[in-house]
Tab-separated table of C-alpha atoms and ligand atoms in Angstrom:
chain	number	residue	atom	x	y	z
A	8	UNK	CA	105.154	97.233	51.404
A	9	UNK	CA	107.382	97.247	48.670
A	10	UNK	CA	106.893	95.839	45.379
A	11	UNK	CA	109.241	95.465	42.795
A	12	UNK	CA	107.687	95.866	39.407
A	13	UNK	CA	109.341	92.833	37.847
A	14	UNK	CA	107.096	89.996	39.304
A	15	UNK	CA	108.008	86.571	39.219
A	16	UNK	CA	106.075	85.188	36.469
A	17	UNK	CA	103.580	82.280	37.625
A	18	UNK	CA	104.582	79.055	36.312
A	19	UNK	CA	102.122	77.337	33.909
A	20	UNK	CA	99.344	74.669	35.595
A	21	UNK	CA	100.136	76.625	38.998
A	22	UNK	CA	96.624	76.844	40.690
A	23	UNK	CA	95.571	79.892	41.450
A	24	UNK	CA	92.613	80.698	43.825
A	25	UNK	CA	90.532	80.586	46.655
A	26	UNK	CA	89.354	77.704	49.452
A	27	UNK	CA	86.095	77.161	51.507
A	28	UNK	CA	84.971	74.623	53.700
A	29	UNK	CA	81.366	73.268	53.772
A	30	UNK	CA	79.979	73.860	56.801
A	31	UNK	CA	81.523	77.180	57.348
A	32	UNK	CA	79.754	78.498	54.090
A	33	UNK	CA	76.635	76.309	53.208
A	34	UNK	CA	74.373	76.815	55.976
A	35	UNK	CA	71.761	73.875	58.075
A	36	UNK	CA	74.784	71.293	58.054
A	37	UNK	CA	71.402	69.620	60.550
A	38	UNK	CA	73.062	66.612	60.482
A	39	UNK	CA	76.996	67.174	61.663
A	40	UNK	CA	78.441	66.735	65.060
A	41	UNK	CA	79.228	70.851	64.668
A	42	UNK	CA	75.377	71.436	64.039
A	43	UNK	CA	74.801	69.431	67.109
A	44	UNK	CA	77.402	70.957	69.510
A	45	UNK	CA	76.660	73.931	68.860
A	46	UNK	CA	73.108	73.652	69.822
A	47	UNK	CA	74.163	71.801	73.314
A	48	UNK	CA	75.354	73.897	76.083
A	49	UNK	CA	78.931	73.099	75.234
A	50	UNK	CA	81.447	76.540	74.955
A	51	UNK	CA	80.460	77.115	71.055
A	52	UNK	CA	79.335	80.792	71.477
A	53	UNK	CA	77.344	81.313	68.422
A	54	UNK	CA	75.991	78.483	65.963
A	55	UNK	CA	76.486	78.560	62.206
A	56	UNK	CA	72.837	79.020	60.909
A	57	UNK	CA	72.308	79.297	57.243
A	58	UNK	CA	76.256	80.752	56.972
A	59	UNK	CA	76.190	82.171	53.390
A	60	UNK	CA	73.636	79.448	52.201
A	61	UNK	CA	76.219	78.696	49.567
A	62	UNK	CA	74.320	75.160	49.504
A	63	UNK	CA	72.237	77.329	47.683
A	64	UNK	CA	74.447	80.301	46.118
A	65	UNK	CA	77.432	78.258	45.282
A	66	UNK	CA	76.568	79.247	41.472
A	67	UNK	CA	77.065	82.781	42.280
A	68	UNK	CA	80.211	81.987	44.704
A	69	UNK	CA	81.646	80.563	41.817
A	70	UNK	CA	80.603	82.941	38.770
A	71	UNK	CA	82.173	85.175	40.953
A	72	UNK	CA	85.718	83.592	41.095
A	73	UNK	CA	85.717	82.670	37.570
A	74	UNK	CA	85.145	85.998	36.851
A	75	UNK	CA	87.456	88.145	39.207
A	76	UNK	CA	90.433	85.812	37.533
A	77	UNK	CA	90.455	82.733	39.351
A	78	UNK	CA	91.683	79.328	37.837
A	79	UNK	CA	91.236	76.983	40.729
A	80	UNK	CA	88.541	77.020	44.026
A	81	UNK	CA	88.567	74.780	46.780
A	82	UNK	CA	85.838	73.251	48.421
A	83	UNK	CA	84.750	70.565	50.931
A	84	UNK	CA	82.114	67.685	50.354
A	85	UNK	CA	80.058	67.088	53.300
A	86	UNK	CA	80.083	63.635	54.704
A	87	UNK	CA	76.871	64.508	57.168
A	88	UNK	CA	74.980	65.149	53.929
A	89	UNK	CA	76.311	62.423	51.675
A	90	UNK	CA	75.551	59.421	54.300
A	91	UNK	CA	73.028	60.858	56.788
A	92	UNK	CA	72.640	57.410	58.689
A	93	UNK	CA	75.315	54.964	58.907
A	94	UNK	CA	75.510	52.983	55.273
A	95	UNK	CA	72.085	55.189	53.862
A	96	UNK	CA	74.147	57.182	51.363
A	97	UNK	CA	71.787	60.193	49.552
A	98	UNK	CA	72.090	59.519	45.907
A	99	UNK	CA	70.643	63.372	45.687
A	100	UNK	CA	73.659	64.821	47.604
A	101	UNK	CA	76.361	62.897	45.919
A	102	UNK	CA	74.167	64.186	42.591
A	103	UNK	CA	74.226	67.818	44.134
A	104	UNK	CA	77.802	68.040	44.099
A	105	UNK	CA	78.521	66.320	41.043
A	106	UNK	CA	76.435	69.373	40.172
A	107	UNK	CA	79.155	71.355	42.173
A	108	UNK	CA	82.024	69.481	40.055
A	109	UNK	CA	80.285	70.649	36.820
A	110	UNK	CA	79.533	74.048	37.433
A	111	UNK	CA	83.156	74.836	38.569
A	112	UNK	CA	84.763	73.264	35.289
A	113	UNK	CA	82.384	75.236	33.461
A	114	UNK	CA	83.049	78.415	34.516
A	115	UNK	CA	86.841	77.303	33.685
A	116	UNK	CA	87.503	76.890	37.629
A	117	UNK	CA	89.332	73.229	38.363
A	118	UNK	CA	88.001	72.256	41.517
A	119	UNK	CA	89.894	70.928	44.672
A	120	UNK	CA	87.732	68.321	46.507
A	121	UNK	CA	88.375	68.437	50.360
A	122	UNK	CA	86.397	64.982	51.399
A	123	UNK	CA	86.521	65.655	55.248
A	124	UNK	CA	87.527	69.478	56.922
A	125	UNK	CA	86.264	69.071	60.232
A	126	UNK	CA	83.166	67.772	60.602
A	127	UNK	CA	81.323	64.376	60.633
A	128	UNK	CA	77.837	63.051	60.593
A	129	UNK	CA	76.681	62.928	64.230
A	130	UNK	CA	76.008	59.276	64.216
A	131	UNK	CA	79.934	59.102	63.462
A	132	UNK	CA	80.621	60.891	66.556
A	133	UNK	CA	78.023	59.533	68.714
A	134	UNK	CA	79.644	56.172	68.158
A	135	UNK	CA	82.699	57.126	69.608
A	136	UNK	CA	84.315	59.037	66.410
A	137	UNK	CA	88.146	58.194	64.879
A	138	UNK	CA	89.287	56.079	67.845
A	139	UNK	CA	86.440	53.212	67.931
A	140	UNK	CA	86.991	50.297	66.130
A	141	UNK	CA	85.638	50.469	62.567
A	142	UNK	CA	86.488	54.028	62.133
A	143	UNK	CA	89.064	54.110	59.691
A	144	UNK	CA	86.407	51.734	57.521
A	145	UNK	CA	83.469	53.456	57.482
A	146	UNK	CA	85.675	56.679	56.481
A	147	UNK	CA	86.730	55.214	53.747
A	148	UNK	CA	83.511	53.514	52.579
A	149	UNK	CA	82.392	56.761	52.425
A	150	UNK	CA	85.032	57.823	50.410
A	151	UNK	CA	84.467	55.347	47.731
A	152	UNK	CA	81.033	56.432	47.683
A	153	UNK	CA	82.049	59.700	46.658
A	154	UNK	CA	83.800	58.572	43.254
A	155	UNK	CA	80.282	59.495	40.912
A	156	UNK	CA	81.203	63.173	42.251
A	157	UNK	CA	85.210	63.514	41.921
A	158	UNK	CA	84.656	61.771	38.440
A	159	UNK	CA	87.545	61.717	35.920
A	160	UNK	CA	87.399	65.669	35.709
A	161	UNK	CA	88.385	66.558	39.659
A	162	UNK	CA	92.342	66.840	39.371
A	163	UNK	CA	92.949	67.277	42.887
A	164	UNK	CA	91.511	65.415	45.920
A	165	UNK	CA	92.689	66.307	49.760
A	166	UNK	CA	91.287	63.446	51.792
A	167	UNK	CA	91.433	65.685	55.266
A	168	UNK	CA	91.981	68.571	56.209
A	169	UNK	CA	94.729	69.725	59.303
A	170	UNK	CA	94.126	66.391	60.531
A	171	UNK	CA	96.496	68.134	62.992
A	172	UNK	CA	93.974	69.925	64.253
A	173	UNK	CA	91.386	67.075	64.443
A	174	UNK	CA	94.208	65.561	66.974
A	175	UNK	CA	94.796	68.505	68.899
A	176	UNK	CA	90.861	68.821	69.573
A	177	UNK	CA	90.540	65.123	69.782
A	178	UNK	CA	92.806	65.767	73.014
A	179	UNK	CA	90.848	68.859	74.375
A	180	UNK	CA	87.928	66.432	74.157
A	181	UNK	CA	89.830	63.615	76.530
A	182	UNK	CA	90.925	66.692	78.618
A	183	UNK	CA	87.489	67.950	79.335
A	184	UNK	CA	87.080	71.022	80.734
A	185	UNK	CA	90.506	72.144	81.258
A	186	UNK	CA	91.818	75.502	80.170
A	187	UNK	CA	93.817	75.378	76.690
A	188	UNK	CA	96.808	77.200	77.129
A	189	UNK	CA	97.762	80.826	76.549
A	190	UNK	CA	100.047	79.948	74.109
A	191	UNK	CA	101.032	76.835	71.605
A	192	UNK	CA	98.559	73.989	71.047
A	193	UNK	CA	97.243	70.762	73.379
A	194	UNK	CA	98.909	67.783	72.722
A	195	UNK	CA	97.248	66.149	69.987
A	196	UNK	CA	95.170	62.528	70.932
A	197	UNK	CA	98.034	59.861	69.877
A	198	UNK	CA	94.487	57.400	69.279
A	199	UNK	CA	93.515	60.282	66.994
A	200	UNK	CA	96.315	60.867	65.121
A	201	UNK	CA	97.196	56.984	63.821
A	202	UNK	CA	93.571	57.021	63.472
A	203	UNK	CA	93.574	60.177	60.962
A	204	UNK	CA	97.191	58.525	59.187
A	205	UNK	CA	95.392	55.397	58.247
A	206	UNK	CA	92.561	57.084	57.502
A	207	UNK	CA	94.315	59.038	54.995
A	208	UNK	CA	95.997	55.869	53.854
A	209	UNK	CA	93.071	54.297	52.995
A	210	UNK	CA	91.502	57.209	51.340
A	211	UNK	CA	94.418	57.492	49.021
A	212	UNK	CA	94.180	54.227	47.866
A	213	UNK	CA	90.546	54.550	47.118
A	214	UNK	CA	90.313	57.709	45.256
A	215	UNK	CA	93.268	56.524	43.054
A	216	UNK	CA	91.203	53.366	41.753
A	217	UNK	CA	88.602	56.440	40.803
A	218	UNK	CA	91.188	58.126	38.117
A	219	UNK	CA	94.077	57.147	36.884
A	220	UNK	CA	95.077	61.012	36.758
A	221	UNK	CA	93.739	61.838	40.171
A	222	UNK	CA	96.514	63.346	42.651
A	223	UNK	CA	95.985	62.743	46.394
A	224	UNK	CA	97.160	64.442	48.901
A	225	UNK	CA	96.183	66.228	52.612
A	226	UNK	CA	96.815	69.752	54.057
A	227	UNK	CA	98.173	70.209	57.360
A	228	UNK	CA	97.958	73.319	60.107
A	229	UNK	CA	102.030	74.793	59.910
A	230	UNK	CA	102.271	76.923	63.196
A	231	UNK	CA	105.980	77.929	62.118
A	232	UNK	CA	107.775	76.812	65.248
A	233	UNK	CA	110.422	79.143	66.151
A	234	UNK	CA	113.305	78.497	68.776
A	235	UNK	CA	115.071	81.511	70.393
A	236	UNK	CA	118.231	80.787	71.429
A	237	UNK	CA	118.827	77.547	73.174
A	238	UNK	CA	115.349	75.963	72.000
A	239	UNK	CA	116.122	73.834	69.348
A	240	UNK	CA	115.754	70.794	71.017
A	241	UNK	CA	112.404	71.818	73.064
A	242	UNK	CA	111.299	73.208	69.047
A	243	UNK	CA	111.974	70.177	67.327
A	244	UNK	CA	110.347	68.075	70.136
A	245	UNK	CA	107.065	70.349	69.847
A	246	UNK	CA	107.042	69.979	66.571
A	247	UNK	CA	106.935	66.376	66.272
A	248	UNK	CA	103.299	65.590	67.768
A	249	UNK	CA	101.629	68.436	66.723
A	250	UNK	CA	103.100	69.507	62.479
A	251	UNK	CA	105.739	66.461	61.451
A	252	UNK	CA	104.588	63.065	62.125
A	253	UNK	CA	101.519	64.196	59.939
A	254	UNK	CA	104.289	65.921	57.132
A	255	UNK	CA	105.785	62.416	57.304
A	256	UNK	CA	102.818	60.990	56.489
A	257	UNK	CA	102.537	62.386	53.257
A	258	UNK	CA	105.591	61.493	52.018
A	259	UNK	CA	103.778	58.827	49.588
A	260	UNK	CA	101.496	61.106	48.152
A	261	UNK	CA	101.255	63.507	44.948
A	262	UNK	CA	101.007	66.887	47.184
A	263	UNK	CA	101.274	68.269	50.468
A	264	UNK	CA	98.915	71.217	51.727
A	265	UNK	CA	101.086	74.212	53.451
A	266	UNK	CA	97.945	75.915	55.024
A	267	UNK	CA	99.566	78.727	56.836
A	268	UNK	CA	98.906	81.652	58.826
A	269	UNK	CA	101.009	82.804	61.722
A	270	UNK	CA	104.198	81.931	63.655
A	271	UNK	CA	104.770	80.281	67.585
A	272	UNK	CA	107.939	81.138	68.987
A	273	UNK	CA	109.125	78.396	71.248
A	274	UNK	CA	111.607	79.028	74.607
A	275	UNK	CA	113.674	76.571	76.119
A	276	UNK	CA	110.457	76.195	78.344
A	277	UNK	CA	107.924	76.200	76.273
A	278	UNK	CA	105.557	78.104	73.606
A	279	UNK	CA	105.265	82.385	73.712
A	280	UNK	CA	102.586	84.360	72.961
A	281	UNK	CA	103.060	87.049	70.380
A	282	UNK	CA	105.609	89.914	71.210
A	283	UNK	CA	103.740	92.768	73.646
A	284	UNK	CA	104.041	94.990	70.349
A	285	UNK	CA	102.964	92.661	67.823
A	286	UNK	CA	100.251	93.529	65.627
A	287	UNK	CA	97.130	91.093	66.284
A	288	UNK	CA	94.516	90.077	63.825
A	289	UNK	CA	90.596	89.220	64.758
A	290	UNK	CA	91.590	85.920	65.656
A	291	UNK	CA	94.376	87.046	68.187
A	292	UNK	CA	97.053	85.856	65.707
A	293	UNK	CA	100.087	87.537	65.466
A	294	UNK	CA	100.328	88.861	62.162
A	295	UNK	CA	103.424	87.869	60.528
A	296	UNK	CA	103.083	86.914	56.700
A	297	UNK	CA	106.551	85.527	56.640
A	298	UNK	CA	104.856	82.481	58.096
A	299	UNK	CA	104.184	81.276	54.685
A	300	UNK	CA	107.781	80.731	53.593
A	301	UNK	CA	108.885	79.189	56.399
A	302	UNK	CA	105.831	76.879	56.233
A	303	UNK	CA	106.778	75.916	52.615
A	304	UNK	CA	110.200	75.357	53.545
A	305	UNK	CA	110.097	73.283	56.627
A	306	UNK	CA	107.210	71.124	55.236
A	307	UNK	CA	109.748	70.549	51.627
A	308	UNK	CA	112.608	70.074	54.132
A	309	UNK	CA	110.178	66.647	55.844
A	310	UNK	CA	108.496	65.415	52.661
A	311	UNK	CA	111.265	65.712	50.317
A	312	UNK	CA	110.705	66.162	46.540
A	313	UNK	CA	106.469	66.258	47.494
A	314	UNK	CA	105.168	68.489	45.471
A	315	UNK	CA	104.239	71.540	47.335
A	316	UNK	CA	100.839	73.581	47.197
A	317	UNK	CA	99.733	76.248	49.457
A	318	UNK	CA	95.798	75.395	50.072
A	319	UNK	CA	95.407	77.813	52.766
A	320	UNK	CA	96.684	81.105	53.694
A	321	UNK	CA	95.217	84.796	54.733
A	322	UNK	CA	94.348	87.082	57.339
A	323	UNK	CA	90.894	87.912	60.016
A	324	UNK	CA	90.649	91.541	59.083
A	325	UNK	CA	88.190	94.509	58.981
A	326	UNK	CA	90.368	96.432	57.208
A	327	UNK	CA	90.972	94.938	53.502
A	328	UNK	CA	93.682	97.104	52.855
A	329	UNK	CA	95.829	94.836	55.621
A	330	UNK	CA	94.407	91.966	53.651
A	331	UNK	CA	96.251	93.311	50.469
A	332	UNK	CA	99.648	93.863	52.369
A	333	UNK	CA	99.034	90.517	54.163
A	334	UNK	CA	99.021	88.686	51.378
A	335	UNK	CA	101.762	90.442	49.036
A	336	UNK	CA	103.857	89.865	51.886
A	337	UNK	CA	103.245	86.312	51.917
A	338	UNK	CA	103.223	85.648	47.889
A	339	UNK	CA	106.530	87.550	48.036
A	340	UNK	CA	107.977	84.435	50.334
A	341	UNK	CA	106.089	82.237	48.029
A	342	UNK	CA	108.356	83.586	45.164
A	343	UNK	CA	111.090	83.607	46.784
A	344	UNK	CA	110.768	79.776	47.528
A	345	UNK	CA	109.825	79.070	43.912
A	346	UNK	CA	113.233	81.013	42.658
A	347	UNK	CA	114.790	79.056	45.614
A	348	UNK	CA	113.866	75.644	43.759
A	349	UNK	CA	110.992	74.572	45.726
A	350	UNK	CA	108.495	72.485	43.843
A	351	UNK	CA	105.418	75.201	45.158
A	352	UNK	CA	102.128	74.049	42.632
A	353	UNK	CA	99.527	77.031	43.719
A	354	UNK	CA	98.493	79.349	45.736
A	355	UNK	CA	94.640	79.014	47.204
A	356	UNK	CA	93.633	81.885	49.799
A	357	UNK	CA	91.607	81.033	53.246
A	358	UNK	CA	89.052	82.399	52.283
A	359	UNK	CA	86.383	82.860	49.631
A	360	UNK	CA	84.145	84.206	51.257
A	361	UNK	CA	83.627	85.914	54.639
A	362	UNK	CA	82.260	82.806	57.034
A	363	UNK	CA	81.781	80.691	59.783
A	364	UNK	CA	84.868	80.718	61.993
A	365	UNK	CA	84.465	77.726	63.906
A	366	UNK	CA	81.737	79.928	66.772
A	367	UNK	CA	81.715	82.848	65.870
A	368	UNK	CA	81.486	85.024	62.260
A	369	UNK	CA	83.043	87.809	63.556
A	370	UNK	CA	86.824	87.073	62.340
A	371	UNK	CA	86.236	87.628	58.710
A	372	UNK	CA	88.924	85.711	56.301
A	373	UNK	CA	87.111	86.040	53.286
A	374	UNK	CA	88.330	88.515	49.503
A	375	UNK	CA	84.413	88.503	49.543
A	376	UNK	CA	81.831	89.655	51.958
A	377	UNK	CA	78.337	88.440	52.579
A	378	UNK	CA	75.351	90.537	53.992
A	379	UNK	CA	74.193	88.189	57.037
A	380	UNK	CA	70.391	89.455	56.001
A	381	UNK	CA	70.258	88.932	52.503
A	382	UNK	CA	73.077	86.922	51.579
A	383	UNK	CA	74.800	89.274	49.224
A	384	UNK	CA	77.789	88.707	48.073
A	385	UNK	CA	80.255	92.098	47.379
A	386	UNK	CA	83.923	91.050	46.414
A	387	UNK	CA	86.446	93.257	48.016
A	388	UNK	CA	88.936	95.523	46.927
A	389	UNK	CA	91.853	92.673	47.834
A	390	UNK	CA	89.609	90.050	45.299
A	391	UNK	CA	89.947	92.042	42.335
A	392	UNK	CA	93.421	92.430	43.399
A	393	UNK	CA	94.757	88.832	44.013
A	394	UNK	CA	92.355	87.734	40.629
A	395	UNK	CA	94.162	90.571	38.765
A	396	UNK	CA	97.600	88.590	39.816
A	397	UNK	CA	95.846	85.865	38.558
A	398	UNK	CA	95.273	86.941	35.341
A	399	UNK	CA	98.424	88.869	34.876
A	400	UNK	CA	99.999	85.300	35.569
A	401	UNK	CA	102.866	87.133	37.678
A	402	UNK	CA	103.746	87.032	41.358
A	403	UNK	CA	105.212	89.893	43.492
A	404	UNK	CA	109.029	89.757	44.674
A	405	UNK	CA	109.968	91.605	47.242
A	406	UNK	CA	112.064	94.225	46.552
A	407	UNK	CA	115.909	94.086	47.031
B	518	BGC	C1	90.955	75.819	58.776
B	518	BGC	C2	89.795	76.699	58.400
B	518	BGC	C3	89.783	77.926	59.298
B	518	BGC	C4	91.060	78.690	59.088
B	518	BGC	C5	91.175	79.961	59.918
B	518	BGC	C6	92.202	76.552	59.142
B	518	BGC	O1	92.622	76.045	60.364
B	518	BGC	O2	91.162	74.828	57.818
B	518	BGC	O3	88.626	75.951	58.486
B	518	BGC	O4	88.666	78.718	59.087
B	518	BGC	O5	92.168	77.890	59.393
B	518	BGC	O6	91.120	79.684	61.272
């Protein structure tokens, strides 16, 4: 791919880094409904295990990123850990990752504090999870639990993450056993998703009474609808359930989070699957890094003058060198929206470090690898890249 030598310069206080998610990277997450399903004989085809023990390693995980060029990293607090049993909150985990908090800032990384990405403590979901009544209140009593760990030094909080996702497997739950489809997403759980909204409502309000600089916000899953000819209507009518209503929902906070991979092109009947001649990655995804601008644009185009921040974007690769082009194509549609006027705040890849894909390791996301035996961590030729952009404070632009 070509790139032009005259990069966009980055814009000053744009965050700059890379995102992980608890219990895809810390390992014995005992006490989570994920732990627990995938020890039943549900479809979960291989269980997490001690992932990259960063409960452990997150010092090096972060000495790392500090010092390939990284101003910003990303992480989830885990809600199994921080309340094990209903009301019994662990004054050692909440100290743990205040511990977390500290060591990022520092190694002169500002952290992002993700409060929920996927899971929940088991007695949560054996209770009947976001649709019982109580829910929403005992999410955010744990949320003001959390405030001796966000502190006045966390900038940035996202209360959940792709609660779009938490819908759309809140409905393959009600569905059972039933086949997803071979292309687009379930329906999401309607129960689910007002749930998730007032959730999210609730969990603004309390982390703003923590700081009075705090900014709030939640990142949602942008599948970059599509229509062909003669599908706007069926697009736009896709879209709704499954990307806007939770776009609209953020139109009251201080940031939205683009988190964006991949396209779905929609026909006046329905979702496709990739083109025959597409490219694929690990995960099956067509790879397309456009995806990212059209994310950033249709998500400005809902929330209006949001501020914009990409919290997730990247490739399932073997080959790092696609990583590279992967992502220069997408930072080049990230400029290209910044010179457009969009209000974009920072770019945070998906992922860190290689990890725990949701069942299975084997689609690896991560600028950094881990040996499975010993836990080693060896940054990759595309993380000395993308913290060399970092440091050279300039983006690519495509090439006219
Ligand atoms: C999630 C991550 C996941 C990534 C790649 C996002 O949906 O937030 O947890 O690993 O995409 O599938």
């Amino acid at each position: 791919m070509n790139v032009a030598s005259n990069g966009l310069r980055i814009p000053d206080g744009f965050l700059w880094g890379a995102s992980t998610a608890a219990h895809q990277i810390e390992g014995n997450n005992l006490n989570s409904d994920w732990w627990q399903m995938e020890h039943s004989d549900g479809p979960i085809a291989e269980p997490s295990g001690d992932a990259a023990d960063s409960y452990h390693r997150w010092r090096e995980d972060m000495d790392l990123l500090a010092g390939l060029g990284f101003t910003d990293y990303r992480f989830s607090i885990e809600w199994a850990r921080i309340e094990p049993a209903p009301g019994a909150f662990s004054r050692a985990e909440i100290a743990h990752y205040r511990r977390m908090v500290e060591g990022a800032v520092e190694r002169g990384l500002r952290p992002m504090i993700t409060l929920h990405h996927f899971t929940v403590p088991r007695w949560f979901a054996e209770r009947g999870g976001w649709t019982v009544d109580g829910a929403v209140d005992l999410f955010e009593r744990y949320v003001r639990a959390t405030a001796p760990i966000i502190g006045t030094d966390v900038r940035h909080v996202c209360t959940l993450n792709e609660p779009n996702m938490v819908a759309v497997a809140g409905a393959v739950r009600e569905l059972g056993a039933e086949a997803p489809p071979t292309a687009g997403l379930p329906l999401p759980d309607k129960a689910t998703t007002d749930a998730l909204i007032e959730a999210h409502r609730r969990a603004r309000a309390a982390v703003r009474t923590i700081s009075a600089d705090i900014q709030v916000g939640w990142s949602v899953a942008n599948q970059v609808y599509q229509a062909l000819p003669g599908a706007e209507a069926m697009a736009a009518a896709y879209r709704w359930p499954r990307e806007d209503v939770f776009l609209e929902a953020a139109r009251d906070d201080d940031w939205i989070g683009v988190q964006s991979y991949t396209r779905t092109r929609i026909a006046p009947d329905g979702p496709l699957p990739p083109p025959d001649d597409a490219e694929r990655t690990l995960t099956g995804w067509e790879y397309y890094p456009q995806a990212l601008g059209h994310a950033l644009r249709h998500t400005a185009q809902v929330v209006g003058d949001v501020p914009l921040i990409v919290t997730e974007n990247g490739i399932a690769t073997d080959d790092d060198s696609r990583r590279i082009d992967y992502t220069t194509g997408a930072l080049q549609q990230l400029a290209a929206a910044i010179e457009d006027g969009l209000d974009v705040r920072g770019y945070l890849h998906w992922s860190a470090l290689d990890n725990y894909e949701w069942g299975s390791y084997r689609p690896t996301f991560g600028l950094i690898s881990v040996v499975p035996d010993t836990f080693e961590r060896i940054p990759k030729p595309s993380a000395v890249w993308l913290g060399g952009l970092s440091r050279s404070r300039m983006l690519p632009r495509a090439s006219s």
